[in-house]
Short mmCIF file of C-alpha atoms and ligand atoms in Angstrom, two decimals:
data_model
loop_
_atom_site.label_atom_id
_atom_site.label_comp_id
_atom_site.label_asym_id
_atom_site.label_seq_id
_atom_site.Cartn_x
_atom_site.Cartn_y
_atom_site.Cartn_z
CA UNK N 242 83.05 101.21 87.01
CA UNK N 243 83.27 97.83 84.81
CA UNK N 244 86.00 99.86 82.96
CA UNK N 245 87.99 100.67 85.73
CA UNK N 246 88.15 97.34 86.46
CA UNK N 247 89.68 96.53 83.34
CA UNK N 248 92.10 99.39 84.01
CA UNK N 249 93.64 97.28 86.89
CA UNK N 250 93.60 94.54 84.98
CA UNK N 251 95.30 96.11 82.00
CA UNK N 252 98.05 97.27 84.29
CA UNK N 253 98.69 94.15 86.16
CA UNK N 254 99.14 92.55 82.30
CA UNK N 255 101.11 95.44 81.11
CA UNK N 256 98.89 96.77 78.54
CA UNK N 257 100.30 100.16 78.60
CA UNK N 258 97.97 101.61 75.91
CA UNK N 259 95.10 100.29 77.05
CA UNK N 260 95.52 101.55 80.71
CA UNK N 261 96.36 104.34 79.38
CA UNK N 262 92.99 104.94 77.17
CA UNK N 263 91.14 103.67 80.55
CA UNK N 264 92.34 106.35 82.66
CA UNK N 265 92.05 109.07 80.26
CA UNK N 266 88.33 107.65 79.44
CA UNK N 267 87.46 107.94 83.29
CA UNK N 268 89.13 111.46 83.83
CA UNK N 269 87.00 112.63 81.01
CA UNK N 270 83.95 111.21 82.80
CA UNK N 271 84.81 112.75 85.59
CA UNK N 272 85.65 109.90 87.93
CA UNK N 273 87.85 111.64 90.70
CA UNK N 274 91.81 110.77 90.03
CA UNK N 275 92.22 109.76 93.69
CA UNK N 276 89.26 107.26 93.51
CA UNK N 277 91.29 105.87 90.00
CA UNK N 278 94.78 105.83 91.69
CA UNK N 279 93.73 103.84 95.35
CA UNK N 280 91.06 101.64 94.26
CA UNK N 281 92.59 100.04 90.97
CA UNK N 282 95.92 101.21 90.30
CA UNK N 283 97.82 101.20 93.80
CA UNK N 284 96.06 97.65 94.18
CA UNK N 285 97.07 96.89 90.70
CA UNK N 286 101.09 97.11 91.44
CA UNK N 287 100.14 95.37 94.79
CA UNK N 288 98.70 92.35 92.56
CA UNK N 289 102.02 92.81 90.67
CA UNK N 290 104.12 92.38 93.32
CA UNK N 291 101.59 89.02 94.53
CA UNK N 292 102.63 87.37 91.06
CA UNK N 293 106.33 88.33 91.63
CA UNK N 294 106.50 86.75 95.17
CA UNK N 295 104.49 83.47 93.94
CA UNK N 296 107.35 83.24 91.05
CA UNK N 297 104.11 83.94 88.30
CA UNK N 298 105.44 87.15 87.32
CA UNK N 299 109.72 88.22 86.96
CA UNK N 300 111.57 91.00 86.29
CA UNK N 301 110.09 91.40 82.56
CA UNK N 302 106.58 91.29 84.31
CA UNK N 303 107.42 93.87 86.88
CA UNK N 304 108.80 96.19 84.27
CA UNK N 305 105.98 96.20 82.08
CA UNK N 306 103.89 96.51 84.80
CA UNK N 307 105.50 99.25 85.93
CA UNK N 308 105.38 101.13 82.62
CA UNK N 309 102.31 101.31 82.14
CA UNK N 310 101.47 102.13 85.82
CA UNK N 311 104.04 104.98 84.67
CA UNK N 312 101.62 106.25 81.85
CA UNK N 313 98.44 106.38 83.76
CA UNK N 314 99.79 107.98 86.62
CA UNK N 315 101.33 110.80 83.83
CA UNK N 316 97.47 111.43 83.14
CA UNK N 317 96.52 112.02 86.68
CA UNK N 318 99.58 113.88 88.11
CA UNK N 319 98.13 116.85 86.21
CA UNK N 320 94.92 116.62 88.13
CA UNK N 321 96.56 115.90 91.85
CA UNK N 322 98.92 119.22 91.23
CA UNK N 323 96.71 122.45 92.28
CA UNK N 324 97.57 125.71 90.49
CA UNK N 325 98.55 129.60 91.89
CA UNK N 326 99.73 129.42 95.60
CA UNK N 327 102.82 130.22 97.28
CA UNK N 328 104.96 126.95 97.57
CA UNK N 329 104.57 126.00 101.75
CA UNK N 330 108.15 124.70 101.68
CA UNK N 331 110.84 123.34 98.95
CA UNK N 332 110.60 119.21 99.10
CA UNK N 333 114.23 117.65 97.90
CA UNK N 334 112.61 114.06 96.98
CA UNK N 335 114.76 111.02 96.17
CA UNK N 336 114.70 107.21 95.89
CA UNK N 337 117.76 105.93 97.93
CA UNK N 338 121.25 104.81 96.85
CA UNK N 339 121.68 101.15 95.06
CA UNK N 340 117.55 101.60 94.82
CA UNK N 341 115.66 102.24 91.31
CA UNK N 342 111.82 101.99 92.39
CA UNK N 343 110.21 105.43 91.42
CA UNK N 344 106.67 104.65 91.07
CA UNK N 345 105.68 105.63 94.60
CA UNK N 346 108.36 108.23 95.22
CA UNK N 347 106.77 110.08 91.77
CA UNK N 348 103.04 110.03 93.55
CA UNK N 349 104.45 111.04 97.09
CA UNK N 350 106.12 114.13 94.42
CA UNK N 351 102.94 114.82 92.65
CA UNK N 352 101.03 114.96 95.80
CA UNK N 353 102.77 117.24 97.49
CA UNK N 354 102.97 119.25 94.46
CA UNK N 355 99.18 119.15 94.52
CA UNK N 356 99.27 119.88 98.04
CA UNK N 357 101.70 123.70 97.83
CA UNK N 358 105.30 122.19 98.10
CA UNK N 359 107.76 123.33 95.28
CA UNK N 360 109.46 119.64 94.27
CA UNK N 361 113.17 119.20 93.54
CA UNK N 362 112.84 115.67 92.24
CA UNK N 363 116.63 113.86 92.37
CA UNK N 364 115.47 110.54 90.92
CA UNK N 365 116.56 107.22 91.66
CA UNK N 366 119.64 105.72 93.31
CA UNK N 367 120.40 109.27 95.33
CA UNK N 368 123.32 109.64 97.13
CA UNK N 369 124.01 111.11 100.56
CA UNK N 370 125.60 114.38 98.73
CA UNK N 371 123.09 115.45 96.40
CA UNK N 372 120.43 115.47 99.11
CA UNK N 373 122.91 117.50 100.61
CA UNK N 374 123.69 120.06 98.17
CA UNK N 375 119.65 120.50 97.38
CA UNK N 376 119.61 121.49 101.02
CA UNK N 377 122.93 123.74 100.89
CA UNK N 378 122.36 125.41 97.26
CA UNK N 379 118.60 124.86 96.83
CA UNK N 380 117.61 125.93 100.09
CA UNK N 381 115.04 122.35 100.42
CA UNK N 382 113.17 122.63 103.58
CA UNK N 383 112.42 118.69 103.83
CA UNK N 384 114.40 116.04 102.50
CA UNK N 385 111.77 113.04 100.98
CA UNK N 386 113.48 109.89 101.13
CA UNK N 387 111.93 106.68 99.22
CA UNK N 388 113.28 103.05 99.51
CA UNK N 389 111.39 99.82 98.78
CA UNK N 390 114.10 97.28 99.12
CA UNK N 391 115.39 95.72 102.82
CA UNK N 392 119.01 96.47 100.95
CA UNK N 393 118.46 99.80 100.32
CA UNK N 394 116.85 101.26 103.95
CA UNK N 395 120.09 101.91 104.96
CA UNK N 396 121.00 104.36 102.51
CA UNK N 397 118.20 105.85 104.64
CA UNK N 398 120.29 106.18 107.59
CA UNK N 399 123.71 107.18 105.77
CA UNK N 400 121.80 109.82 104.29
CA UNK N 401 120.39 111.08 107.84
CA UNK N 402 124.40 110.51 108.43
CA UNK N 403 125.37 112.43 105.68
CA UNK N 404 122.83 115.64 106.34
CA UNK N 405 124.54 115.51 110.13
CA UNK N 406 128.44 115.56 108.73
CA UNK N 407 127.31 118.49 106.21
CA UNK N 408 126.50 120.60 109.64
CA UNK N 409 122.84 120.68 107.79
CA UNK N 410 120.70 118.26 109.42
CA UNK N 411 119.00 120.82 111.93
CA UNK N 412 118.02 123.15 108.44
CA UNK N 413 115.88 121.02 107.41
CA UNK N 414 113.11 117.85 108.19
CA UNK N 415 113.37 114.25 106.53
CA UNK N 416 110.78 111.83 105.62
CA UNK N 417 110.61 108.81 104.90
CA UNK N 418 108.41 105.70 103.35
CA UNK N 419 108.58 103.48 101.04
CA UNK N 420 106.99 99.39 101.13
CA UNK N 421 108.93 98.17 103.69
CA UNK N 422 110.09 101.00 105.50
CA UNK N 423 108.15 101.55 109.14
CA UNK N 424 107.79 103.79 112.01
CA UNK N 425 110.18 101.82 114.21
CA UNK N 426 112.37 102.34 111.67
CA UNK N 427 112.25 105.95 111.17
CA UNK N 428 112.70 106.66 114.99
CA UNK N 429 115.48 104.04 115.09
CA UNK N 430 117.87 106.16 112.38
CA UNK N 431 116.40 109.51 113.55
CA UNK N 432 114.16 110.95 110.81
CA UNK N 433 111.24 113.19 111.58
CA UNK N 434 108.26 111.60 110.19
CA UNK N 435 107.14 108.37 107.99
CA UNK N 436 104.21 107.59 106.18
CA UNK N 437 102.96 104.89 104.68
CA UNK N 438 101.31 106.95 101.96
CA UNK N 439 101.12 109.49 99.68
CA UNK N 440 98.38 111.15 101.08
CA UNK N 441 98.97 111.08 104.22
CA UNK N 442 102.27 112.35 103.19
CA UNK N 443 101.34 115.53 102.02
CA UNK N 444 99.49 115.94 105.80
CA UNK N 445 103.04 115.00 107.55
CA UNK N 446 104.97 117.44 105.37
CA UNK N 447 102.44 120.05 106.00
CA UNK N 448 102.60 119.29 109.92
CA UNK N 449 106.51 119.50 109.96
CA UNK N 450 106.15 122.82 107.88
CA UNK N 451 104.20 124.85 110.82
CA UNK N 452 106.02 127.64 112.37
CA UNK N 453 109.02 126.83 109.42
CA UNK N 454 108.23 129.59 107.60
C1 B12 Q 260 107.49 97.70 90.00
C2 B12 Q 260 108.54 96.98 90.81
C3 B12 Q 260 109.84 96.94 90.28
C4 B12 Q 260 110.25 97.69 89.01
C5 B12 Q 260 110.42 99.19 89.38
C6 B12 Q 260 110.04 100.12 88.25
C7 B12 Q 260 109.99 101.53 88.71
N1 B12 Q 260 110.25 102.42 87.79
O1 B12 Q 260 109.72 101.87 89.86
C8 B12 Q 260 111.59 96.99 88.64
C9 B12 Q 260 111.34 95.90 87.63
C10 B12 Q 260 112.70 97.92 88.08
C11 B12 Q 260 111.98 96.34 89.96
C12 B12 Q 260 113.26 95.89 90.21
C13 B12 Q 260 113.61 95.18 91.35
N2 B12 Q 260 112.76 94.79 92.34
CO1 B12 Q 260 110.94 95.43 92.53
N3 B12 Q 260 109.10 95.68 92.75
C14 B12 Q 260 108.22 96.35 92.05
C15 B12 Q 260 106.82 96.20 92.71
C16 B12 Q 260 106.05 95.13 91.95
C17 B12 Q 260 105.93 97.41 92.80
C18 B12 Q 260 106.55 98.63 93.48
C19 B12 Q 260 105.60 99.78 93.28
O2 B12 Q 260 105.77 100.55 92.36
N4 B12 Q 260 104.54 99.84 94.10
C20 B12 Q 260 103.46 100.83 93.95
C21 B12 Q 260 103.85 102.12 94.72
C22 B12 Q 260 102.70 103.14 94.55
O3 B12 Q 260 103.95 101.81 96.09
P1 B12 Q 260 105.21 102.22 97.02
O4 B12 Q 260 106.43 102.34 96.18
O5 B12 Q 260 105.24 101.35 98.21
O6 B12 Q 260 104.88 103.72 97.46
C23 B12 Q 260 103.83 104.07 98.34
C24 B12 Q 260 104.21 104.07 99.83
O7 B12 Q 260 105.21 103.13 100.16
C25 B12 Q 260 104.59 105.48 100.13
N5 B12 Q 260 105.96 105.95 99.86
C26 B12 Q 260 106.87 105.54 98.95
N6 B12 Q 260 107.97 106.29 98.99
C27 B12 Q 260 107.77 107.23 99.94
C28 B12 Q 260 108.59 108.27 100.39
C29 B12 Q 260 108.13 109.09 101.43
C30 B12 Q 260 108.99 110.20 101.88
C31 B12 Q 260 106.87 108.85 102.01
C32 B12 Q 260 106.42 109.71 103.13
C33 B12 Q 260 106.03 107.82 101.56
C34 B12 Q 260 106.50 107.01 100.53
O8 B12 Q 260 103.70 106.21 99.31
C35 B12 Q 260 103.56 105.54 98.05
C36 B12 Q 260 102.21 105.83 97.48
O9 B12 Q 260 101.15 105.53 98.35
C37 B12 Q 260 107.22 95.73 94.17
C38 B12 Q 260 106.17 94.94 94.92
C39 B12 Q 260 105.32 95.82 95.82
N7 B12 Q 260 104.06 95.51 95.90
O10 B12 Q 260 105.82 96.75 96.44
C40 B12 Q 260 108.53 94.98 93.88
C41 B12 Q 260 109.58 94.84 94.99
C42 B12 Q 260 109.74 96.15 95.75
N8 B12 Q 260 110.81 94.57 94.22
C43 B12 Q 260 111.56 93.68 94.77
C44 B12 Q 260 112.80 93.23 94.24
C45 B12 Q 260 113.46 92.05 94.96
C46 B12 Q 260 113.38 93.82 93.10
C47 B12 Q 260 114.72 93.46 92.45
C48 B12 Q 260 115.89 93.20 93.43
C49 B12 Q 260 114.45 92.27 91.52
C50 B12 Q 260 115.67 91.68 90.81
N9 B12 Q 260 115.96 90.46 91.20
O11 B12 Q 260 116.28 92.33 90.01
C51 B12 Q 260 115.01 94.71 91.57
C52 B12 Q 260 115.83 95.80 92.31
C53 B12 Q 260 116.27 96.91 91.41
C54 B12 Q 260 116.84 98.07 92.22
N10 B12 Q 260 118.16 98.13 92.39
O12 B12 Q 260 116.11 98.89 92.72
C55 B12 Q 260 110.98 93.18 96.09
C56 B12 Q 260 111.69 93.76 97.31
C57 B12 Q 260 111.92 92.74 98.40
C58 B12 Q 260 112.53 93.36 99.60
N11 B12 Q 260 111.83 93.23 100.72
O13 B12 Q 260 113.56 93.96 99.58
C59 B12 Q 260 109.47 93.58 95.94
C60 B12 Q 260 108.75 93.87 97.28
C61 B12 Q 260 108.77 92.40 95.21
C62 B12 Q 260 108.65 91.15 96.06
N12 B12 Q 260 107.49 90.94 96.67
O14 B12 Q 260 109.58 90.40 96.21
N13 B12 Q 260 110.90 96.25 90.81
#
């Protein structure tokens, strides 16, 4: 486990090779990918953000940081993803208008990948209309909505908004997390389930999918 250790570290300094080498090292010795992604690299973007708030780290920081968070996690989205059965439901997944954080809407999509959903993934800084044509020409069962700035929850609500004015909001269920996004707040704008991870993600969506199909 000493190396894992160092795989935290190498993310929280940006060393984006050497994370990289980590990870792959510890899926090849068969330490389980959920055990890699909670315990050191979660905590290690959660260190990340520590530095950012105590004016250690900046913007360059963050982005490094965030890179090669990036290329572990493309090493153990392979291993979260299970292979063969029928999709449960079609999952249009998005991080919000005016926001660019993907790191934790791309492990709320792998999981649920791993866990039977079929993924539309819309990216970053998704507006109101392109969740609404994934539900209208896609056929998306659950709308996945990701935000991790104060700014940006709105764009939660305009979305909800926007799914209403389509005449599609009843076709379909809409989650939402994201760091500071809460259960208050997903009852306040209407939205049928939040979660404050990606685990526990894959149970809601699974719960909202009973008796959908
Ligand atoms: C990396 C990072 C960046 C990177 C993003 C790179 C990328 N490709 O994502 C960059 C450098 C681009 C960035 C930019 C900015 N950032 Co930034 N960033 C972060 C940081 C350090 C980590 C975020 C992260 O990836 N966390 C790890 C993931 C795994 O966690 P997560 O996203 O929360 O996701 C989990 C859960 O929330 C949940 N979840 C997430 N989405 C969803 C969706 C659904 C449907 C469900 C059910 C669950 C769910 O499951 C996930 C997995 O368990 C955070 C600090 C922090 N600790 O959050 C700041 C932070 C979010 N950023 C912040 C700020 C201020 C900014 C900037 C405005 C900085 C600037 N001055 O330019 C810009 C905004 C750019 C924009 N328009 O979006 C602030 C936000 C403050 C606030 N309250 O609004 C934070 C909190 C830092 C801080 N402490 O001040 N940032």
């Amino acid at each position: 486990m000493e190396d894992l250790k160092e795989l935290f570290e190498a993310i929280v300094d940006g060393n984006a090779g050497k994370s990289k080498a980590l990870t792959a090292k510890a899926l090849t010795e068969g330490v389980d990918p959920q055990e890699i992604l909670n315990k050191y690299m979660i905590p290690a973007m959660d260190e990340v953000g520590r530095r950012f708030e105590t004016n250690e780290y900046f913007v360059p920081e963050l982005l490094i940081a965030a890179r090669a968070m990036k290329g572990s996690l493309e090493l153990i989205k392979p291993r979260l993803v299970a292979s063969g059965a029928k999709p449960i439901g079609k999952v249009a997944i998005g991080t919000v208008k005016g926001d660019l954080h993907d790191i934790g809407k791309n492990l709320v999509a792998a999981m649920l990948e791993g866990g039977g959903f079929e993924i539309i993934d819309l990216g970053v800084d998704v507006t109101p209309d392109k969740f609404v044509k994934a539900v209208k020409e896609k056929g998306a069962s659950i709308i996945a909505l990701s935000a991790l700035l104060t700014t940006t929850m709105p764009s939660m609500k305009t979305t909800i908004e926007g799914l209403k004015e389509a005449g599609v909001r009843n076709q379909v269920k809409v989650i939402i997390g994201g760091a500071p996004v809460t259960q208050k707040y997903a009852d306040e704008i209407g939205a049928d389930g939040y979660s404050d991870n990606a685990s526990s993600a894959v149970a809601l969506a699974r719960k909202l999918s009973v008796g959908d199909n």
